[in-house]
GROMACS .gro file of C-alpha atoms in nm:
model
  323
    1UNK     CA    1  -0.263  -6.501   0.279
    2UNK     CA    2  -0.137  -6.360  -0.107
    3UNK     CA    3  -0.494  -6.306  -0.164
    4UNK     CA    4  -0.546  -6.087   0.145
    5UNK     CA    5  -0.276  -5.881   0.068
    6UNK     CA    6  -0.407  -5.818  -0.303
    7UNK     CA    7  -0.702  -5.698  -0.159
    8UNK     CA    8  -0.561  -5.492   0.153
    9UNK     CA    9  -0.349  -5.314  -0.187
   10UNK     CA   10  -0.649  -5.293  -0.402
   11UNK     CA   11  -0.819  -5.119  -0.127
   12UNK     CA   12  -0.566  -4.897  -0.044
   13UNK     CA   13  -0.529  -4.783  -0.385
   14UNK     CA   14  -0.897  -4.715  -0.432
   15UNK     CA   15  -0.905  -4.509  -0.125
   16UNK     CA   16  -0.586  -4.342  -0.207
   17UNK     CA   17  -0.764  -4.218  -0.549
   18UNK     CA   18  -1.117  -4.137  -0.370
   19UNK     CA   19  -0.895  -3.886  -0.119
   20UNK     CA   20  -0.698  -3.779  -0.396
   21UNK     CA   21  -0.988  -3.682  -0.624
   22UNK     CA   22  -1.164  -3.536  -0.311
   23UNK     CA   23  -0.878  -3.281  -0.220
   24UNK     CA   24  -0.872  -3.203  -0.626
   25UNK     CA   25  -1.226  -3.092  -0.566
   26UNK     CA   26  -1.148  -2.913  -0.238
   27UNK     CA   27  -0.852  -2.705  -0.391
   28UNK     CA   28  -1.095  -2.558  -0.654
   29UNK     CA   29  -1.051  -2.189  -0.553
   30UNK     CA   30  -1.402  -1.984  -0.542
   31UNK     CA   31  -1.452  -1.696  -0.789
   32UNK     CA   32  -1.388  -1.310  -0.716
   33UNK     CA   33  -1.701  -1.175  -0.581
   34UNK     CA   34  -1.934  -0.915  -0.739
   35UNK     CA   35  -2.022  -0.583  -0.511
   36UNK     CA   36  -2.360  -0.530  -0.386
   37UNK     CA   37  -2.543  -0.226  -0.311
   38UNK     CA   38  -2.877  -0.095  -0.160
   39UNK     CA   39  -3.031   0.216  -0.230
   40UNK     CA   40  -3.212   0.383   0.060
   41UNK     CA   41  -3.592   0.513   0.056
   42UNK     CA   42  -3.463   0.835  -0.116
   43UNK     CA   43  -3.267   0.634  -0.367
   44UNK     CA   44  -2.912   0.704  -0.271
   45UNK     CA   45  -2.704   0.448  -0.203
   46UNK     CA   46  -2.661   0.331   0.119
   47UNK     CA   47  -2.260   0.430   0.218
   48UNK     CA   48  -2.114   0.122   0.367
   49UNK     CA   49  -2.329  -0.144   0.252
   50UNK     CA   50  -2.123  -0.249  -0.010
   51UNK     CA   51  -1.807  -0.318   0.181
   52UNK     CA   52  -1.975  -0.467   0.495
   53UNK     CA   53  -2.155  -0.703   0.263
   54UNK     CA   54  -1.789  -0.778   0.063
   55UNK     CA   55  -1.648  -0.880   0.400
   56UNK     CA   56  -1.971  -1.112   0.507
   57UNK     CA   57  -1.960  -1.243   0.173
   58UNK     CA   58  -1.587  -1.313   0.189
   59UNK     CA   59  -1.588  -1.491   0.510
   60UNK     CA   60  -1.914  -1.701   0.407
   61UNK     CA   61  -1.765  -1.820   0.097
   62UNK     CA   62  -1.438  -1.940   0.266
   63UNK     CA   63  -1.662  -2.117   0.515
   64UNK     CA   64  -1.903  -2.288   0.250
   65UNK     CA   65  -1.675  -2.364  -0.041
   66UNK     CA   66  -1.598  -2.725  -0.130
   67UNK     CA   67  -1.475  -2.914   0.173
   68UNK     CA   68  -1.583  -2.577   0.383
   69UNK     CA   69  -1.282  -2.455   0.630
   70UNK     CA   70  -1.001  -2.677   0.584
   71UNK     CA   71  -0.731  -2.528   0.781
   72UNK     CA   72  -0.852  -2.656   1.112
   73UNK     CA   73  -0.942  -3.042   0.970
   74UNK     CA   74  -0.728  -3.316   1.114
   75UNK     CA   75  -0.831  -3.608   0.900
   76UNK     CA   76  -0.730  -3.682   0.600
   77UNK     CA   77  -0.761  -3.579   0.310
   78UNK     CA   78  -0.770  -3.255   0.393
   79UNK     CA   79  -0.515  -3.315   0.667
   80UNK     CA   80  -0.235  -3.394   0.395
   81UNK     CA   81  -0.341  -3.037   0.188
   82UNK     CA   82  -0.175  -2.713   0.213
   83UNK     CA   83  -0.280  -2.544  -0.077
   84UNK     CA   84  -0.637  -2.461   0.011
   85UNK     CA   85  -0.550  -2.380   0.393
   86UNK     CA   86  -0.261  -2.152   0.272
   87UNK     CA   87  -0.549  -1.984   0.075
   88UNK     CA   88  -0.785  -1.956   0.355
   89UNK     CA   89  -0.497  -1.795   0.593
   90UNK     CA   90  -0.416  -1.544   0.321
   91UNK     CA   91  -0.804  -1.418   0.275
   92UNK     CA   92  -0.877  -1.467   0.650
   93UNK     CA   93  -0.564  -1.202   0.734
   94UNK     CA   94  -0.720  -0.929   0.471
   95UNK     CA   95  -1.076  -0.989   0.634
   96UNK     CA   96  -0.935  -0.912   0.986
   97UNK     CA   97  -0.729  -0.612   0.854
   98UNK     CA   98  -1.031  -0.482   0.677
   99UNK     CA   99  -1.252  -0.577   1.035
  100UNK     CA  100  -1.028  -0.397   1.229
  101UNK     CA  101  -1.010  -0.027   1.002
  102UNK     CA  102  -1.403  -0.066   1.007
  103UNK     CA  103  -1.365  -0.087   1.355
  104UNK     CA  104  -1.139   0.220   1.447
  105UNK     CA  105  -1.160   0.435   1.113
  106UNK     CA  106  -1.473   0.340   0.878
  107UNK     CA  107  -1.767   0.396   1.169
  108UNK     CA  108  -1.644   0.657   1.379
  109UNK     CA  109  -1.647   1.027   1.312
  110UNK     CA  110  -1.339   1.128   1.505
  111UNK     CA  111  -1.062   0.990   1.767
  112UNK     CA  112  -1.250   1.050   2.041
  113UNK     CA  113  -1.572   0.878   1.903
  114UNK     CA  114  -1.648   0.539   2.073
  115UNK     CA  115  -1.624   0.224   1.843
  116UNK     CA  116  -1.947   0.013   1.718
  117UNK     CA  117  -2.003  -0.249   1.961
  118UNK     CA  118  -2.103  -0.517   1.682
  119UNK     CA  119  -1.780  -0.429   1.460
  120UNK     CA  120  -1.563  -0.443   1.806
  121UNK     CA  121  -1.693  -0.805   1.854
  122UNK     CA  122  -1.696  -0.922   1.541
  123UNK     CA  123  -1.297  -0.813   1.494
  124UNK     CA  124  -1.244  -0.992   1.772
  125UNK     CA  125  -1.441  -1.327   1.658
  126UNK     CA  126  -1.228  -1.313   1.338
  127UNK     CA  127  -0.906  -1.281   1.532
  128UNK     CA  128  -0.912  -1.626   1.654
  129UNK     CA  129  -0.654  -1.856   1.554
  130UNK     CA  130  -0.753  -2.009   1.218
  131UNK     CA  131  -0.654  -2.366   1.295
  132UNK     CA  132  -0.842  -2.416   1.622
  133UNK     CA  133  -1.070  -2.704   1.575
  134UNK     CA  134  -1.215  -2.795   1.931
  135UNK     CA  135  -1.376  -2.519   2.137
  136UNK     CA  136  -1.421  -2.277   2.023
  137UNK     CA  137  -1.353  -2.375   1.665
  138UNK     CA  138  -1.261  -2.114   1.355
  139UNK     CA  139  -1.580  -2.171   1.211
  140UNK     CA  140  -1.783  -2.102   1.494
  141UNK     CA  141  -1.628  -1.800   1.588
  142UNK     CA  142  -1.638  -1.690   1.207
  143UNK     CA  143  -1.977  -1.775   1.171
  144UNK     CA  144  -2.068  -1.532   1.477
  145UNK     CA  145  -1.841  -1.274   1.325
  146UNK     CA  146  -2.081  -1.317   1.002
  147UNK     CA  147  -2.397  -1.232   1.253
  148UNK     CA  148  -2.262  -0.919   1.410
  149UNK     CA  149  -2.161  -0.772   1.079
  150UNK     CA  150  -2.480  -0.852   0.966
  151UNK     CA  151  -2.658  -0.679   1.260
  152UNK     CA  152  -2.393  -0.364   1.210
  153UNK     CA  153  -2.488  -0.377   0.827
  154UNK     CA  154  -2.877  -0.353   0.916
  155UNK     CA  155  -2.828  -0.066   1.149
  156UNK     CA  156  -2.646   0.173   0.856
  157UNK     CA  157  -2.915   0.090   0.658
  158UNK     CA  158  -3.215   0.196   0.887
  159UNK     CA  159  -3.252   0.567   0.897
  160UNK     CA  160  -3.385   0.531   1.262
  161UNK     CA  161  -3.056   0.402   1.422
  162UNK     CA  162  -2.791   0.710   1.369
  163UNK     CA  163  -2.608   0.540   1.644
  164UNK     CA  164  -2.478   0.324   1.355
  165UNK     CA  165  -2.236   0.507   1.087
  166UNK     CA  166  -2.021   0.437   0.805
  167UNK     CA  167  -1.811   0.763   0.707
  168UNK     CA  168  -1.667   0.726   0.335
  169UNK     CA  169  -1.384   1.003   0.375
  170UNK     CA  170  -1.053   1.027   0.198
  171UNK     CA  171  -0.872   0.992   0.502
  172UNK     CA  172  -1.069   0.695   0.650
  173UNK     CA  173  -0.996   0.518   0.328
  174UNK     CA  174  -0.622   0.622   0.338
  175UNK     CA  175  -0.566   0.457   0.652
  176UNK     CA  176  -0.680   0.123   0.515
  177UNK     CA  177  -0.452   0.167   0.211
  178UNK     CA  178  -0.152   0.225   0.424
  179UNK     CA  179  -0.219  -0.128   0.596
  180UNK     CA  180  -0.272  -0.257   0.230
  181UNK     CA  181   0.101  -0.135   0.125
  182UNK     CA  182   0.242  -0.306   0.401
  183UNK     CA  183   0.047  -0.648   0.324
  184UNK     CA  184   0.176  -0.607  -0.058
  185UNK     CA  185   0.522  -0.510   0.025
  186UNK     CA  186   0.584  -0.840   0.256
  187UNK     CA  187   0.375  -1.043  -0.020
  188UNK     CA  188   0.602  -0.927  -0.269
  189UNK     CA  189   0.948  -0.989  -0.072
  190UNK     CA  190   0.838  -1.324   0.029
  191UNK     CA  191   0.758  -1.434  -0.356
  192UNK     CA  192   1.093  -1.249  -0.482
  193UNK     CA  193   1.306  -1.449  -0.229
  194UNK     CA  194   1.188  -1.808  -0.408
  195UNK     CA  195   1.480  -1.811  -0.593
  196UNK     CA  196   1.700  -1.666  -0.319
  197UNK     CA  197   1.857  -1.313  -0.320
  198UNK     CA  198   2.141  -1.101  -0.130
  199UNK     CA  199   1.961  -0.798   0.012
  200UNK     CA  200   2.129  -0.476   0.152
  201UNK     CA  201   2.032  -0.355   0.504
  202UNK     CA  202   1.779  -0.067   0.432
  203UNK     CA  203   1.657  -0.038   0.783
  204UNK     CA  204   1.745   0.288   0.896
  205UNK     CA  205   1.781   0.436   0.529
  206UNK     CA  206   1.684   0.802   0.517
  207UNK     CA  207   1.728   0.939   0.865
  208UNK     CA  208   2.095   0.987   1.009
  209UNK     CA  209   1.996   0.990   1.341
  210UNK     CA  210   1.753   0.667   1.348
  211UNK     CA  211   1.877   0.395   1.576
  212UNK     CA  212   1.725   0.016   1.620
  213UNK     CA  213   1.788  -0.215   1.931
  214UNK     CA  214   2.029  -0.425   1.839
  215UNK     CA  215   2.277  -0.427   1.496
  216UNK     CA  216   2.197  -0.595   1.186
  217UNK     CA  217   2.425  -0.727   0.907
  218UNK     CA  218   2.425  -0.492   0.648
  219UNK     CA  219   2.338  -0.773   0.430
  220UNK     CA  220   2.175  -1.108   0.445
  221UNK     CA  221   2.105  -1.386   0.227
  222UNK     CA  222   1.713  -1.408   0.204
  223UNK     CA  223   1.558  -1.740   0.083
  224UNK     CA  224   1.192  -1.942   0.106
  225UNK     CA  225   1.217  -2.281   0.214
  226UNK     CA  226   1.166  -2.526  -0.073
  227UNK     CA  227   0.866  -2.657   0.097
  228UNK     CA  228   0.740  -2.324   0.150
  229UNK     CA  229   0.721  -2.201  -0.175
  230UNK     CA  230   0.365  -2.294  -0.285
  231UNK     CA  231   0.224  -2.206   0.048
  232UNK     CA  232   0.346  -1.836   0.025
  233UNK     CA  233   0.215  -1.851  -0.330
  234UNK     CA  234  -0.111  -1.984  -0.273
  235UNK     CA  235  -0.147  -1.739   0.074
  236UNK     CA  236  -0.101  -1.452  -0.146
  237UNK     CA  237  -0.364  -1.612  -0.385
  238UNK     CA  238  -0.601  -1.609  -0.120
  239UNK     CA  239  -0.491  -1.230   0.027
  240UNK     CA  240  -0.537  -1.104  -0.312
  241UNK     CA  241  -0.849  -1.256  -0.387
  242UNK     CA  242  -1.020  -1.110  -0.074
  243UNK     CA  243  -0.880  -0.806  -0.128
  244UNK     CA  244  -1.026  -0.778  -0.490
  245UNK     CA  245  -1.344  -0.841  -0.332
  246UNK     CA  246  -1.295  -0.566  -0.122
  247UNK     CA  247  -1.127  -0.341  -0.329
  248UNK     CA  248  -1.447  -0.343  -0.566
  249UNK     CA  249  -1.654  -0.292  -0.282
  250UNK     CA  250  -1.460   0.026  -0.198
  251UNK     CA  251  -1.546   0.174  -0.550
  252UNK     CA  252  -1.895   0.157  -0.480
  253UNK     CA  253  -1.904   0.319  -0.141
  254UNK     CA  254  -1.626   0.560  -0.193
  255UNK     CA  255  -1.742   0.696  -0.556
  256UNK     CA  256  -1.772   1.031  -0.426
  257UNK     CA  257  -1.453   1.092  -0.248
  258UNK     CA  258  -1.276   0.904  -0.574
  259UNK     CA  259  -1.425   1.122  -0.822
  260UNK     CA  260  -1.360   1.454  -0.615
  261UNK     CA  261  -1.002   1.357  -0.604
  262UNK     CA  262  -1.019   1.242  -0.975
  263UNK     CA  263  -0.874   0.883  -0.852
  264UNK     CA  264  -1.114   0.646  -0.978
  265UNK     CA  265  -0.853   0.548  -1.276
  266UNK     CA  266  -0.599   0.464  -1.000
  267UNK     CA  267  -0.857   0.232  -0.802
  268UNK     CA  268  -0.933   0.031  -1.137
  269UNK     CA  269  -0.596  -0.023  -1.208
  270UNK     CA  270  -0.564  -0.192  -0.833
  271UNK     CA  271  -0.845  -0.359  -0.961
  272UNK     CA  272  -0.686  -0.490  -1.291
  273UNK     CA  273  -0.336  -0.589  -1.124
  274UNK     CA  274  -0.519  -0.792  -0.851
  275UNK     CA  275  -0.782  -0.968  -1.139
  276UNK     CA  276  -0.430  -1.070  -1.254
  277UNK     CA  277  -0.329  -1.267  -0.939
  278UNK     CA  278  -0.635  -1.467  -1.028
  279UNK     CA  279  -0.548  -1.627  -1.359
  280UNK     CA  280  -0.588  -2.002  -1.359
  281UNK     CA  281  -0.249  -2.194  -1.273
  282UNK     CA  282  -0.266  -2.480  -1.521
  283UNK     CA  283   0.072  -2.623  -1.403
  284UNK     CA  284  -0.006  -2.914  -1.186
  285UNK     CA  285   0.265  -2.780  -0.923
  286UNK     CA  286   0.430  -2.413  -0.843
  287UNK     CA  287   0.755  -2.403  -1.033
  288UNK     CA  288   1.044  -2.251  -0.904
  289UNK     CA  289   1.283  -2.209  -1.209
  290UNK     CA  290   1.582  -1.925  -1.193
  291UNK     CA  291   1.465  -1.573  -1.317
  292UNK     CA  292   1.583  -1.609  -1.684
  293UNK     CA  293   1.624  -1.967  -1.659
  294UNK     CA  294   1.406  -2.266  -1.906
  295UNK     CA  295   1.178  -2.294  -1.634
  296UNK     CA  296   0.908  -2.077  -1.519
  297UNK     CA  297   0.903  -1.934  -1.143
  298UNK     CA  298   0.549  -1.862  -1.061
  299UNK     CA  299   0.619  -1.689  -0.748
  300UNK     CA  300   0.830  -1.432  -0.955
  301UNK     CA  301   0.541  -1.371  -1.185
  302UNK     CA  302   0.297  -1.335  -0.898
  303UNK     CA  303   0.577  -1.065  -0.746
  304UNK     CA  304   0.522  -0.857  -1.051
  305UNK     CA  305   0.173  -0.867  -1.022
  306UNK     CA  306   0.170  -0.773  -0.623
  307UNK     CA  307   0.454  -0.486  -0.728
  308UNK     CA  308   0.217  -0.328  -0.934
  309UNK     CA  309  -0.086  -0.363  -0.749
  310UNK     CA  310   0.130  -0.201  -0.473
  311UNK     CA  311   0.256   0.110  -0.687
  312UNK     CA  312  -0.116   0.177  -0.775
  313UNK     CA  313  -0.176   0.189  -0.401
  314UNK     CA  314   0.095   0.421  -0.335
  315UNK     CA  315  -0.062   0.658  -0.612
  316UNK     CA  316  -0.406   0.641  -0.488
  317UNK     CA  317  -0.297   0.738  -0.117
  318UNK     CA  318  -0.097   1.030  -0.287
  319UNK     CA  319  -0.412   1.136  -0.473
  320UNK     CA  320  -0.636   1.128  -0.166
  321UNK     CA  321  -0.404   1.302   0.088
  322UNK     CA  322  -0.386   1.601  -0.161
  323UNK     CA  323  -0.633   1.867  -0.106
   0.00000   0.00000   0.00000
């Protein structure tokens, strides 16, 4: 009996170690992508090819990285992993935002024009719950979205199909940047709340006659739960990884617009700040020290980069709005 217990304990230890090393391997984050472009028969860059390809490759990378898509796994070791699923969620949220803007803005010449059928279907596929594992599965729907995006990409690259277009205009780009501002602002607030802080209510600031449905407290204590700190951090890592891929592609497709507005440097500053968010994390766990304490606070460091990126996005939006 004692021998049986020893063997059972040894098997449990071996299985634990195997599961641990697999989870470490599956937690390796993908590298930022390099933008791709395609020249037409006239030698000019096909507008929209880089952005569409970046969206395709970003989703493909999430599906084909080590371990594949982990957010909907119901078996160990991925069942006990939370960092990479949080990374995946942050990245897929950015992919959904870009797909939505491509459907509503980039592919339409004016408000009365119809939405592209492939982009419409692709956006719908990307919006499936990222934890769905049965029928339909998240992976299956995302694969279908990739196929539809490739069809759209082929159509905009074909001069014989003028019904498919990608319009690189300042007003279109601004619509996406407004969504980015909201996302980055939310990320910064959630990261900063890792140490807890009292925040004043500014919901109605700036307009004397403004009102809201129900009254709020004049101030309240905001603090991210201890068990959620690493999830918020890695969700932000995933979101900024995807956003970095998209910004590099935007730099290619909107090169003429940015040059006309003298805004190339502003976009490059955004890219630089986003690159800083992808620095290696050498600590085995996300530390949550106080603001000026002995132990580092990784969330506050990340919040700093996010805030600077958001400030650069606001500057870029202002430049694009100017005539």
